[in-house]
XYZ file of N, CA and C in Angstrom:
786
model
N -4.089 58.330 -63.024
C -2.727 58.073 -62.593
C -1.739 58.488 -63.682
N -2.031 58.150 -64.923
C -1.148 58.520 -66.035
C -1.023 60.035 -66.124
N -2.158 60.739 -66.064
C -2.124 62.202 -66.124
C -1.275 62.777 -65.000
N -1.455 62.245 -63.792
C -0.717 62.760 -62.641
C 0.784 62.540 -62.802
N 1.174 61.373 -63.272
C 2.588 61.078 -63.446
C 3.201 61.946 -64.543
N 2.511 62.078 -65.655
C 3.040 62.897 -66.745
C 3.142 64.361 -66.341
N 2.125 64.867 -65.653
C 2.154 66.273 -65.246
C 3.190 66.524 -64.160
N 3.478 65.519 -63.330
C 4.528 65.664 -62.324
C 5.889 65.808 -62.996
N 6.130 64.986 -64.020
C 7.384 65.086 -64.764
C 7.472 66.439 -65.472
N 6.369 66.835 -66.098
C 6.352 68.121 -66.809
C 6.632 69.285 -65.856
N 6.008 69.252 -64.680
C 6.202 70.333 -63.708
C 7.656 70.416 -63.261
N 8.267 69.262 -62.994
C 9.666 69.247 -62.570
C 10.582 69.758 -63.668
N 10.330 69.330 -64.910
C 11.167 69.771 -66.023
C 11.003 71.264 -66.295
N 9.770 71.729 -66.181
C 9.526 73.151 -66.398
C 10.246 73.996 -65.357
N 10.249 73.516 -64.125
C 10.928 74.249 -63.048
C 12.428 74.341 -63.309
N 12.982 73.348 -64.002
C 14.405 73.343 -64.333
C 14.697 74.053 -65.648
N 13.647 74.580 -66.287
C 13.840 75.320 -67.525
C 13.692 74.501 -68.786
N 13.106 73.298 -68.675
C 12.953 72.423 -69.835
C 11.477 72.127 -70.124
N 10.629 73.117 -69.924
C 9.208 72.921 -70.117
C 8.797 72.647 -71.544
N 9.656 72.953 -72.521
C 9.313 72.723 -73.927
C 9.837 71.390 -74.446
N 10.421 70.588 -73.587
C 10.974 69.298 -74.013
C 9.861 68.252 -74.095
N 9.874 67.481 -75.170
C 8.881 66.426 -75.342
C 9.120 65.307 -74.327
N 8.033 64.746 -73.826
C 8.105 63.651 -72.858
C 7.627 62.371 -73.527
N 8.424 61.311 -73.409
C 8.055 60.007 -73.962
C 7.941 58.991 -72.834
N 7.111 57.988 -73.052
C 6.946 56.899 -72.095
C 7.775 55.725 -72.598
N 8.818 55.391 -71.850
C 9.770 54.388 -72.315
C 9.218 52.967 -72.224
N 8.496 52.660 -71.164
C 7.924 51.326 -70.987
C 6.566 51.427 -70.308
N 5.596 50.704 -70.831
C 4.283 50.610 -70.188
C 3.697 49.250 -70.556
N 3.323 48.473 -69.563
C 2.780 47.155 -69.855
C 2.155 46.520 -68.632
N 1.637 45.307 -68.846
C 0.952 44.584 -67.770
C 1.179 43.085 -67.979
N 1.539 42.341 -66.915
C 1.843 40.915 -67.088
C 0.591 40.054 -67.199
N 0.738 38.953 -67.905
C -0.347 37.978 -67.984
C -0.200 36.884 -66.931
N 0.985 36.782 -66.332
C 1.212 35.823 -65.253
C 2.100 36.479 -64.203
N 1.994 35.992 -62.961
C 2.818 36.510 -61.873
C 2.887 35.477 -60.766
N 3.771 35.716 -59.803
C 3.835 34.835 -58.637
C 2.518 34.894 -57.873
N 2.137 33.779 -57.305
C 0.904 33.725 -56.524
C 0.959 34.736 -55.389
N -0.079 35.541 -55.300
C -0.159 36.505 -54.219
C 0.682 37.741 -54.394
N 1.237 37.957 -55.599
C 2.047 39.160 -55.807
C 1.187 40.400 -55.608
N 1.621 41.274 -54.738
C 0.840 42.448 -54.368
C 0.831 43.474 -55.504
N -0.351 44.004 -55.769
C -0.467 45.103 -56.722
C -0.536 44.695 -58.172
N -0.590 43.400 -58.455
C -0.624 42.942 -59.847
C -1.806 42.010 -60.036
N -2.828 42.497 -60.740
C -3.909 41.624 -61.157
C -3.522 41.050 -62.498
N -3.428 39.744 -62.612
C -2.890 39.145 -63.832
C -3.981 38.439 -64.621
N -3.661 38.148 -65.871
C -4.585 37.474 -66.759
C -4.576 38.138 -68.112
N -5.000 37.394 -69.103
C -5.005 37.900 -70.471
C -5.860 39.146 -70.601
N -7.038 39.120 -69.994
C -7.955 40.247 -70.154
C -7.397 41.516 -69.527
N -6.803 41.390 -68.340
C -6.248 42.568 -67.675
C -5.127 43.189 -68.501
N -4.231 42.346 -69.027
C -3.121 42.853 -69.836
C -3.624 43.484 -71.119
N -4.594 42.822 -71.752
C -5.144 43.344 -72.998
C -5.807 44.701 -72.768
N -6.554 44.803 -71.693
C -7.254 46.043 -71.404
C -6.279 47.173 -71.065
N -5.227 46.842 -70.306
C -4.246 47.873 -69.966
C -3.572 48.401 -71.221
N -3.118 47.499 -72.099
C -2.437 47.942 -73.318
C -3.356 48.775 -74.195
N -4.619 48.369 -74.283
C -5.573 49.138 -75.081
C -5.774 50.524 -74.484
N -5.931 50.581 -73.170
C -6.115 51.865 -72.519
C -4.908 52.763 -72.669
N -3.701 52.191 -72.586
C -2.491 52.986 -72.738
C -2.396 53.566 -74.151
N -2.715 52.763 -75.157
C -2.690 53.274 -76.527
C -3.699 54.395 -76.717
N -4.884 54.201 -76.133
C -5.921 55.223 -76.279
C -5.499 56.528 -75.613
N -5.007 56.446 -74.382
C -4.667 57.648 -73.629
C -3.458 58.352 -74.228
N -2.429 57.575 -74.584
C -1.186 58.182 -75.061
C -1.316 58.753 -76.462
N -2.169 58.134 -77.295
C -2.242 58.528 -78.698
C -3.518 59.267 -79.074
N -4.429 59.424 -78.121
C -5.727 59.996 -78.451
C -5.732 61.489 -78.693
N -4.655 62.192 -78.304
C -4.591 63.631 -78.536
C -5.288 64.478 -77.492
N -5.832 63.853 -76.457
C -6.503 64.623 -75.413
C -5.493 65.317 -74.503
N -4.352 64.646 -74.251
C -3.340 65.223 -73.388
C -3.682 65.104 -71.920
N -3.052 65.962 -71.103
C -3.245 65.977 -69.660
C -3.690 67.368 -69.238
N -4.073 67.549 -67.983
C -4.480 68.897 -67.553
C -3.431 69.976 -67.806
N -2.142 69.653 -67.630
C -1.093 70.646 -67.851
C -0.521 70.617 -69.269
N -0.842 69.560 -70.000
C -0.375 69.442 -71.392
C -1.546 69.037 -72.279
N -2.525 69.908 -72.440
C -3.713 69.549 -73.223
C -3.405 69.389 -74.704
N -4.251 68.583 -75.369
C -4.191 68.380 -76.818
C -2.827 67.859 -77.264
N -2.268 66.942 -76.487
C -0.973 66.365 -76.841
C -1.080 64.847 -76.896
N -0.261 64.256 -77.760
C -0.061 62.810 -77.773
C 1.355 62.539 -77.283
N 1.581 61.344 -76.766
C 2.871 61.024 -76.184
C 3.449 59.772 -76.836
N 4.693 59.874 -77.294
C 5.373 58.711 -77.831
C 5.499 57.682 -76.714
N 4.954 56.491 -76.946
C 4.860 55.490 -75.882
C 5.264 54.126 -76.414
N 6.018 53.389 -75.625
C 6.492 52.067 -76.009
C 5.861 51.023 -75.093
N 5.087 50.117 -75.706
C 4.455 49.043 -74.940
C 5.516 48.015 -74.564
N 5.550 47.636 -73.300
C 6.474 46.619 -72.817
C 5.682 45.333 -72.575
N 5.991 44.303 -73.342
C 7.066 44.234 -74.305
C 6.542 43.522 -75.544
N 7.400 43.415 -76.563
C 6.964 42.773 -77.800
C 6.787 41.270 -77.604
N 7.727 40.643 -76.890
C 7.679 39.196 -76.679
C 7.735 38.863 -75.196
N 7.096 37.737 -74.815
C 7.358 37.146 -73.509
C 8.829 36.722 -73.472
N 9.446 36.835 -72.291
C 10.866 36.497 -72.139
C 10.986 35.295 -71.213
N 10.831 34.105 -71.797
C 10.725 32.896 -70.982
C 12.044 32.490 -70.323
N 13.164 33.100 -70.706
C 14.448 32.783 -70.090
C 14.870 33.821 -69.051
N 14.016 34.794 -68.816
C 14.360 35.861 -67.886
C 14.283 35.346 -66.454
N 15.176 35.802 -65.574
C 15.119 35.364 -64.170
C 13.826 35.792 -63.496
N 13.602 35.217 -62.332
C 12.420 35.573 -61.546
C 12.471 37.049 -61.183
N 11.346 37.687 -60.853
C 10.020 37.109 -60.613
C 9.301 36.716 -61.893
N 8.277 35.893 -61.731
C 7.546 35.331 -62.865
C 6.960 36.418 -63.757
N 6.433 37.474 -63.159
C 5.779 38.522 -63.945
C 6.706 39.116 -64.991
N 8.015 39.169 -64.711
C 8.955 39.767 -65.653
C 9.046 38.984 -66.955
N 8.622 37.737 -66.951
C 8.688 36.911 -68.164
C 7.449 37.044 -69.043
N 6.417 37.695 -68.529
C 5.110 37.591 -69.186
C 4.463 38.953 -69.471
N 5.223 39.849 -70.084
C 4.676 41.136 -70.500
C 4.433 41.200 -72.009
N 4.796 40.163 -72.745
C 4.792 40.245 -74.203
C 3.415 40.203 -74.837
N 3.311 40.847 -75.995
C 2.102 40.705 -76.800
C 2.268 39.577 -77.818
N 3.492 39.006 -77.881
C 3.752 37.785 -78.641
C 4.448 36.786 -77.724
N 4.239 35.503 -78.012
C 4.916 34.450 -77.291
C 6.356 34.318 -77.793
N 7.229 33.617 -77.063
C 8.614 33.460 -77.514
C 8.748 32.756 -78.859
N 7.760 31.946 -79.257
C 7.823 31.260 -80.557
C 7.215 32.100 -81.680
N 6.981 33.396 -81.415
C 6.482 34.366 -82.398
C 4.993 34.236 -82.699
N 4.301 33.355 -82.013
C 2.848 33.298 -82.189
C 2.214 34.428 -81.389
N 1.101 34.987 -81.886
C 0.492 36.113 -81.167
C -0.015 35.702 -79.798
N 0.322 36.498 -78.828
C -0.267 36.341 -77.505
C -1.677 36.910 -77.570
N -2.611 36.379 -76.798
C -3.985 36.884 -76.861
C -4.128 38.272 -76.281
N -3.034 38.855 -75.765
C -3.098 40.240 -75.308
C -2.949 41.209 -76.471
N -2.647 40.686 -77.657
C -2.391 41.578 -78.782
C -3.603 42.415 -79.111
N -3.426 43.730 -79.160
C -4.543 44.632 -79.446
C -4.951 44.589 -80.895
N -4.156 43.912 -81.755
C -4.496 43.875 -83.177
C -5.367 42.688 -83.534
N -5.633 41.812 -82.579
C -6.451 40.646 -82.860
C -7.907 41.033 -83.065
N -8.517 40.686 -84.227
C -9.908 41.061 -84.479
C -10.859 40.531 -83.421
N -10.525 39.387 -82.801
C -11.425 38.821 -81.804
C -11.479 39.653 -80.544
N -10.601 40.653 -80.444
C -10.584 41.482 -79.254
C -10.995 42.905 -79.551
N -11.730 43.117 -80.634
C -12.117 44.460 -80.982
C -13.401 44.909 -80.308
N -14.128 43.991 -79.691
C -15.338 44.438 -79.002
C -14.940 45.266 -77.803
N -15.506 46.484 -77.631
C -15.013 47.390 -76.615
C -15.068 46.796 -75.225
N -13.936 46.829 -74.485
C -13.921 46.326 -73.123
C -12.739 46.845 -72.336
N -12.565 48.116 -72.277
C -11.531 48.690 -71.445
C -11.861 48.372 -69.998
N -10.861 48.006 -69.238
C -11.092 47.455 -67.912
C -11.906 48.394 -67.020
N -13.047 47.922 -66.493
C -13.652 46.625 -66.770
C -14.477 46.593 -68.048
N -14.695 47.663 -68.718
C -15.300 47.785 -70.047
C -14.502 48.840 -70.764
N -14.330 48.768 -72.017
C -14.447 47.797 -73.071
C -13.082 47.274 -73.537
N -12.956 46.435 -74.611
C -11.662 45.917 -75.020
C -11.019 46.734 -76.117
N -9.746 46.389 -76.477
C -8.947 47.291 -77.270
C -9.354 47.444 -78.703
N -8.959 48.570 -79.265
C -9.115 48.866 -80.673
C -7.765 48.669 -81.327
N -7.731 48.354 -82.622
C -6.454 48.177 -83.286
C -5.697 49.478 -83.461
N -6.368 50.618 -83.371
C -5.702 51.907 -83.461
C -6.517 52.903 -82.671
N -5.870 53.998 -82.211
C -6.597 54.932 -81.363
C -7.641 55.738 -82.079
N -7.579 55.836 -83.404
C -8.559 56.614 -84.141
C -9.626 55.723 -84.726
N -10.807 56.273 -85.017
C -11.857 55.456 -85.611
C -11.489 54.986 -87.002
N -12.030 53.849 -87.418
C -11.812 53.363 -88.758
C -12.645 54.192 -89.727
N -12.489 53.952 -91.058
C -13.194 54.805 -92.016
C -14.652 54.998 -91.663
N -15.108 56.240 -91.814
C -16.418 56.610 -91.297
C -17.524 56.232 -92.280
N -18.595 55.638 -91.780
C -19.726 55.304 -92.636
C -20.645 56.500 -92.778
N -21.632 56.340 -93.633
C -22.694 57.327 -93.682
C -23.527 57.190 -92.426
N -24.350 58.200 -92.106
C -25.246 58.053 -90.969
C -26.121 56.820 -91.098
N -26.993 56.608 -90.100
C -27.703 55.341 -89.977
C -28.780 55.105 -91.017
N -28.546 55.559 -92.256
C -29.553 55.362 -93.289
C -29.762 53.883 -93.566
N -28.746 53.043 -93.216
C -28.873 51.615 -93.424
C -29.755 50.961 -92.389
N -30.213 51.696 -91.401
C -31.147 51.158 -90.427
C -30.528 50.295 -89.366
N -29.341 50.668 -88.847
C -28.731 49.927 -87.752
C -28.259 50.913 -86.698
N -28.591 50.619 -85.444
C -28.207 51.458 -84.325
C -27.638 50.579 -83.220
N -26.804 51.167 -82.401
C -26.291 50.487 -81.205
C -26.939 51.111 -79.982
N -27.566 50.301 -79.162
C -28.211 50.793 -77.941
C -27.774 49.934 -76.765
N -27.905 50.472 -75.586
C -27.607 49.707 -74.375
C -28.723 48.703 -74.121
N -28.354 47.530 -73.655
C -29.348 46.531 -73.310
C -30.153 46.994 -72.101
N -31.414 46.653 -72.100
C -32.257 46.967 -70.950
C -31.680 46.305 -69.704
N -31.614 47.070 -68.632
C -31.105 46.536 -67.383
C -29.597 46.557 -67.253
N -28.897 47.150 -68.248
C -27.436 47.225 -68.161
C -27.025 48.031 -66.931
N -26.000 47.584 -66.261
C -25.544 48.231 -65.034
C -25.005 49.626 -65.331
N -25.356 50.590 -64.484
C -24.945 51.979 -64.693
C -23.424 52.123 -64.675
N -22.747 51.371 -63.836
C -21.283 51.450 -63.786
C -20.667 50.971 -65.088
N -21.239 49.911 -65.668
C -20.744 49.424 -66.955
C -20.986 50.453 -68.052
N -22.149 51.083 -68.027
C -22.446 52.105 -69.034
C -21.505 53.292 -68.898
N -21.180 53.674 -67.682
C -20.237 54.773 -67.483
C -18.858 54.407 -68.020
N -18.443 53.160 -67.831
C -17.179 52.709 -68.394
C -17.216 52.726 -69.916
N -18.364 52.387 -70.495
C -18.511 52.478 -71.953
C -18.316 53.916 -72.419
N -18.901 54.861 -71.682
C -18.756 56.275 -72.022
C -17.286 56.685 -71.943
N -16.628 56.313 -70.853
C -15.224 56.686 -70.664
C -14.351 56.171 -71.799
N -14.612 54.939 -72.224
C -13.828 54.343 -73.297
C -14.126 55.002 -74.644
N -15.388 55.030 -75.017
C -15.752 55.488 -76.355
C -15.417 56.954 -76.579
N -15.459 57.761 -75.506
C -15.137 59.184 -75.664
C -13.673 59.409 -76.001
N -12.853 58.364 -75.907
C -11.485 58.468 -76.386
C -11.390 58.383 -77.893
N -12.489 58.008 -78.550
C -12.488 57.829 -79.993
C -13.488 58.716 -80.726
N -14.531 59.151 -80.057
C -15.562 59.962 -80.703
C -15.728 61.281 -79.957
N -16.326 62.244 -80.631
C -16.545 63.567 -80.054
C -17.738 63.512 -79.110
N -17.477 63.778 -77.837
C -18.534 63.696 -76.824
C -18.995 65.064 -76.341
N -18.726 66.099 -77.098
C -19.119 67.439 -76.665
C -20.634 67.570 -76.487
N -21.400 66.845 -77.291
C -22.853 67.010 -77.242
C -23.467 66.493 -75.944
N -22.760 65.620 -75.226
C -23.323 65.134 -73.964
C -22.731 65.885 -72.773
N -21.903 66.870 -73.038
C -21.381 67.709 -71.968
C -22.358 68.835 -71.678
N -22.207 69.475 -70.534
C -23.115 70.546 -70.142
C -23.202 71.605 -71.231
N -24.421 71.919 -71.640
C -24.645 72.876 -72.710
C -24.810 72.232 -74.068
N -24.452 70.948 -74.193
C -24.612 70.241 -75.461
C -26.050 69.850 -75.711
N -26.382 69.633 -76.969
C -27.774 69.355 -77.321
C -28.249 67.998 -76.817
N -27.308 67.106 -76.460
C -27.684 65.791 -75.952
C -27.324 65.630 -74.478
N -27.078 66.740 -73.796
C -26.749 66.669 -72.370
C -27.957 66.230 -71.544
N -29.136 66.704 -71.903
C -30.347 66.347 -71.184
C -31.106 65.261 -71.945
N -31.625 64.279 -71.218
C -31.577 64.136 -69.762
C -30.180 63.759 -69.285
N -29.751 64.361 -68.188
C -28.407 64.152 -67.670
C -28.347 62.854 -66.869
N -28.384 61.737 -67.585
C -28.313 60.420 -66.956
C -27.251 59.589 -67.663
N -26.710 58.633 -66.949
C -25.704 57.753 -67.541
C -26.293 56.983 -68.720
N -27.523 56.503 -68.565
C -28.148 55.719 -69.632
C -28.319 56.538 -70.902
N -28.746 57.789 -70.762
C -28.964 58.639 -71.924
C -27.641 58.981 -72.602
N -26.640 59.326 -71.817
C -25.336 59.661 -72.392
C -24.708 58.438 -73.050
N -24.883 57.275 -72.435
C -24.349 56.052 -73.026
C -25.023 55.754 -74.356
N -26.314 56.050 -74.465
C -27.036 55.819 -75.721
C -26.386 56.602 -76.855
N -26.013 57.849 -76.572
C -25.355 58.672 -77.598
C -23.972 58.125 -77.932
N -23.158 57.896 -76.893
C -21.755 57.567 -77.101
C -21.582 56.185 -77.737
N -22.327 55.203 -77.248
C -22.193 53.854 -77.792
C -22.576 53.816 -79.262
N -23.628 54.539 -79.619
C -24.039 54.554 -81.021
C -23.051 55.341 -81.878
N -22.514 56.443 -81.350
C -21.525 57.225 -82.100
C -20.295 56.376 -82.392
N -19.850 55.630 -81.399
C -18.692 54.740 -81.564
C -18.989 53.662 -82.613
N -20.161 53.078 -82.518
C -20.577 52.029 -83.454
C -20.639 52.551 -84.877
N -21.242 53.720 -85.071
C -21.364 54.296 -86.397
C -19.990 54.657 -86.975
N -19.109 55.216 -86.137
C -17.813 55.695 -86.611
C -16.881 54.557 -87.008
N -17.110 53.369 -86.470
C -16.202 52.266 -86.720
C -16.730 51.248 -87.721
N -17.750 51.610 -88.463
C -18.188 50.759 -89.561
C -19.410 49.921 -89.308
N -20.046 50.099 -88.151
C -21.277 49.380 -87.825
C -21.121 47.861 -87.855
N -20.014 47.383 -87.280
C -19.844 45.947 -87.084
C -20.501 45.557 -85.761
N -21.037 44.363 -85.703
C -21.710 43.943 -84.475
C -20.768 43.980 -83.275
N -19.489 43.621 -83.507
C -18.575 43.597 -82.364
C -18.279 45.000 -81.838
N -18.519 46.033 -82.650
C -18.321 47.399 -82.165
C -19.465 47.865 -81.279
N -20.484 47.031 -81.131
C -21.604 47.353 -80.246
C -21.708 46.341 -79.104
N -20.668 45.546 -78.905
C -20.743 44.526 -77.860
C -20.614 45.130 -76.471
N -19.579 45.956 -76.277
C -19.342 46.597 -74.981
C -19.489 45.602 -73.825
N -18.786 44.494 -73.970
C -18.797 43.428 -72.956
C -20.205 42.986 -72.610
N -21.019 42.841 -73.640
C -22.361 42.319 -73.443
C -23.387 43.331 -73.003
N -23.033 44.617 -72.933
C -23.992 45.630 -72.484
C -24.652 46.373 -73.639
N -24.180 46.135 -74.875
C -24.779 46.789 -76.028
C -25.432 45.786 -76.953
N -26.334 46.267 -77.769
C -27.006 45.398 -78.729
C -27.341 46.207 -79.977
N -27.190 45.571 -81.139
C -27.531 46.204 -82.409
C -29.010 46.012 -82.687
N -29.655 47.084 -83.125
C -31.064 46.984 -83.486
C -31.281 47.598 -84.864
N -32.205 47.024 -85.617
C -32.597 47.599 -86.901
C -33.936 48.314 -86.777
N -34.387 48.501 -85.538
C -35.640 49.205 -85.302
C -35.366 50.698 -85.196
N -35.978 51.462 -86.071
C -35.812 52.905 -86.052
C -36.360 53.456 -84.738
N -35.516 54.135 -83.940
C -36.002 54.656 -82.656
C -37.126 55.675 -82.807
N -37.248 56.284 -83.987
C -38.321 57.260 -84.209
C -39.673 56.555 -84.279
N -39.742 55.486 -85.082
C -41.020 54.794 -85.257
C -41.293 53.813 -84.132
N -40.188 53.283 -83.556
C -40.361 52.318 -82.478
C -40.882 50.982 -82.947
N -40.800 50.709 -84.275
C -41.278 49.427 -84.774
C -40.436 48.314 -84.176
N -41.091 47.365 -83.492
C -40.355 46.301 -82.815
C -39.609 45.470 -83.828
N -38.370 45.096 -83.491
C -37.563 44.285 -84.372
C -36.624 43.469 -83.508
N -36.352 42.255 -83.918
C -35.492 41.394 -83.115
C -34.041 41.638 -83.463
N -33.229 41.925 -82.456
C -31.807 42.177 -82.639
C -31.069 40.856 -82.647
N -29.737 40.878 -82.940
C -29.006 39.623 -83.066
C -29.058 38.727 -81.840
N -29.234 39.276 -80.638
C -29.276 38.410 -79.460
C -30.707 38.025 -79.081
N -31.660 38.406 -79.938
C -33.036 38.009 -79.695
C -33.832 38.979 -78.867
N -33.209 40.075 -78.437
C -33.934 41.033 -77.602
C -34.892 41.852 -78.451
N -36.054 42.147 -77.915
C -37.026 42.982 -78.613
C -36.725 44.445 -78.342
N -36.709 45.247 -79.399
C -36.480 46.671 -79.258
C -37.824 47.393 -79.355
N -38.051 48.344 -78.480
C -39.304 49.071 -78.468
C -39.037 50.552 -78.541
N -40.066 51.303 -78.854
C -39.928 52.742 -78.979
C -39.562 53.364 -77.630
N -38.470 54.164 -77.601
C -38.100 54.804 -76.339
C -39.093 55.875 -75.950
N -39.227 56.069 -74.664
C -40.136 57.106 -74.178
C -39.572 58.479 -74.467
N -40.425 59.405 -74.818
C -40.001 60.786 -75.026
C -39.582 61.405 -73.701
N -38.583 62.288 -73.762
C -38.100 62.928 -72.551
C -39.080 63.988 -72.083
N -38.775 64.547 -70.932
C -39.598 65.622 -70.429
C -39.402 66.856 -71.299
N -40.252 67.833 -71.138
C -40.166 69.030 -71.960
C -38.769 69.639 -71.813
N -38.178 69.977 -72.954
C -36.849 70.549 -72.956
C -35.743 69.508 -72.980
N -36.114 68.216 -72.921
C -35.126 67.161 -72.973
C -35.175 66.478 -74.326
N -34.035 65.855 -74.696
C -33.972 65.205 -75.991
C -34.348 63.740 -75.848
N -35.231 63.207 -76.701
C -35.557 61.789 -76.651
C -34.396 60.951 -77.147
N -34.417 59.660 -76.826
C -33.366 58.759 -77.249
C -33.201 58.768 -78.763
N -34.291 58.843 -79.495
C -34.210 58.855 -80.949
C -33.344 60.009 -81.442
N -33.531 61.188 -80.850
C -32.730 62.344 -81.250
C -31.261 62.104 -80.936
N -30.986 61.539 -79.778
C -29.605 61.287 -79.372
C -28.919 60.338 -80.343
N -29.617 59.263 -80.721
C -29.024 58.303 -81.648
C -28.811 58.915 -83.020
N -29.772 59.728 -83.480
C -29.616 60.384 -84.769
C -28.437 61.357 -84.749
N -28.286 62.086 -83.649
C -27.153 63.007 -83.511
C -25.842 62.227 -83.586
N -25.786 61.093 -82.897
C -24.556 60.283 -82.892
C -24.225 59.816 -84.299
N -25.237 59.338 -85.024
C -24.992 58.847 -86.373
C -24.535 59.962 -87.306
N -25.168 61.131 -87.185
C -24.814 62.241 -88.064
C -23.405 62.732 -87.798
N -23.027 62.789 -86.523
C -21.703 63.307 -86.191
C -20.603 62.312 -86.467
N -20.956 61.050 -86.669
C -19.946 60.044 -86.941
C -19.184 60.336 -88.231
N -19.800 61.054 -89.158
C -19.134 61.345 -90.432
C -18.208 62.542 -90.328
N -18.177 63.199 -89.186
C -17.363 64.397 -89.047
C -16.346 64.272 -87.932
N -16.040 63.048 -87.504
C -15.107 62.872 -86.400
C -13.685 63.015 -86.889
N -12.798 63.570 -86.063
C -11.406 63.716 -86.459
C -10.670 62.379 -86.412
N -9.600 62.279 -87.168
C -8.674 61.164 -87.045
C -8.993 59.970 -87.903
N -10.027 59.995 -88.706
C -10.373 58.832 -89.511
C -10.054 59.040 -90.956
């Protein structure tokens, strides 16, 4: 929707001879409260937090739109504070990332407790659109993997979110980690790349409960208990010409040191 709206504005401006003019987003936000039954507004702290995180990622990630590739857009989150004296409707009072008494609203994307990825419906916001200082590859013996039985839709959402922060070219067609071409395999690469690039904190592998940190080397498959008690086992090798999970995770860790923006 964001791409379509931005490209519609760009197309109209270009037709009028202003195709080189920068486009800014004056207001973008989501309410935490609204009138009962208000159409088109899903309310709640999580929805608002996820929307703001997604807007920061999309507007500042440098990916751009189909008609304006490789661009970032100056964007203003609406709003800084809840406006408790504003007239009805109720939703107009509750767009703030801070409360009227200056205490942080839980929608704030800078809150460390909300750094576990969860863009709606997966993952949650990052404090900035770029990865934090990059660690060395997984020589410390920690990897992020998807939990066994994780829902494919959740894993796809993890991919969509994390690819806003890490280079996902290797899981695209022709990339060395494209095969096997499955959501689970691609998620294994992306979730670990995101985890490695952001400092290997446990919360960077949460992905709304679909990820887990393991200290078991995927190459050896030595069983080891992860923080949630799950046993990690050696992944099965792929079919001939396909990359095993171990290779995918190693690729993610190695590329984490070469990601842009950190």
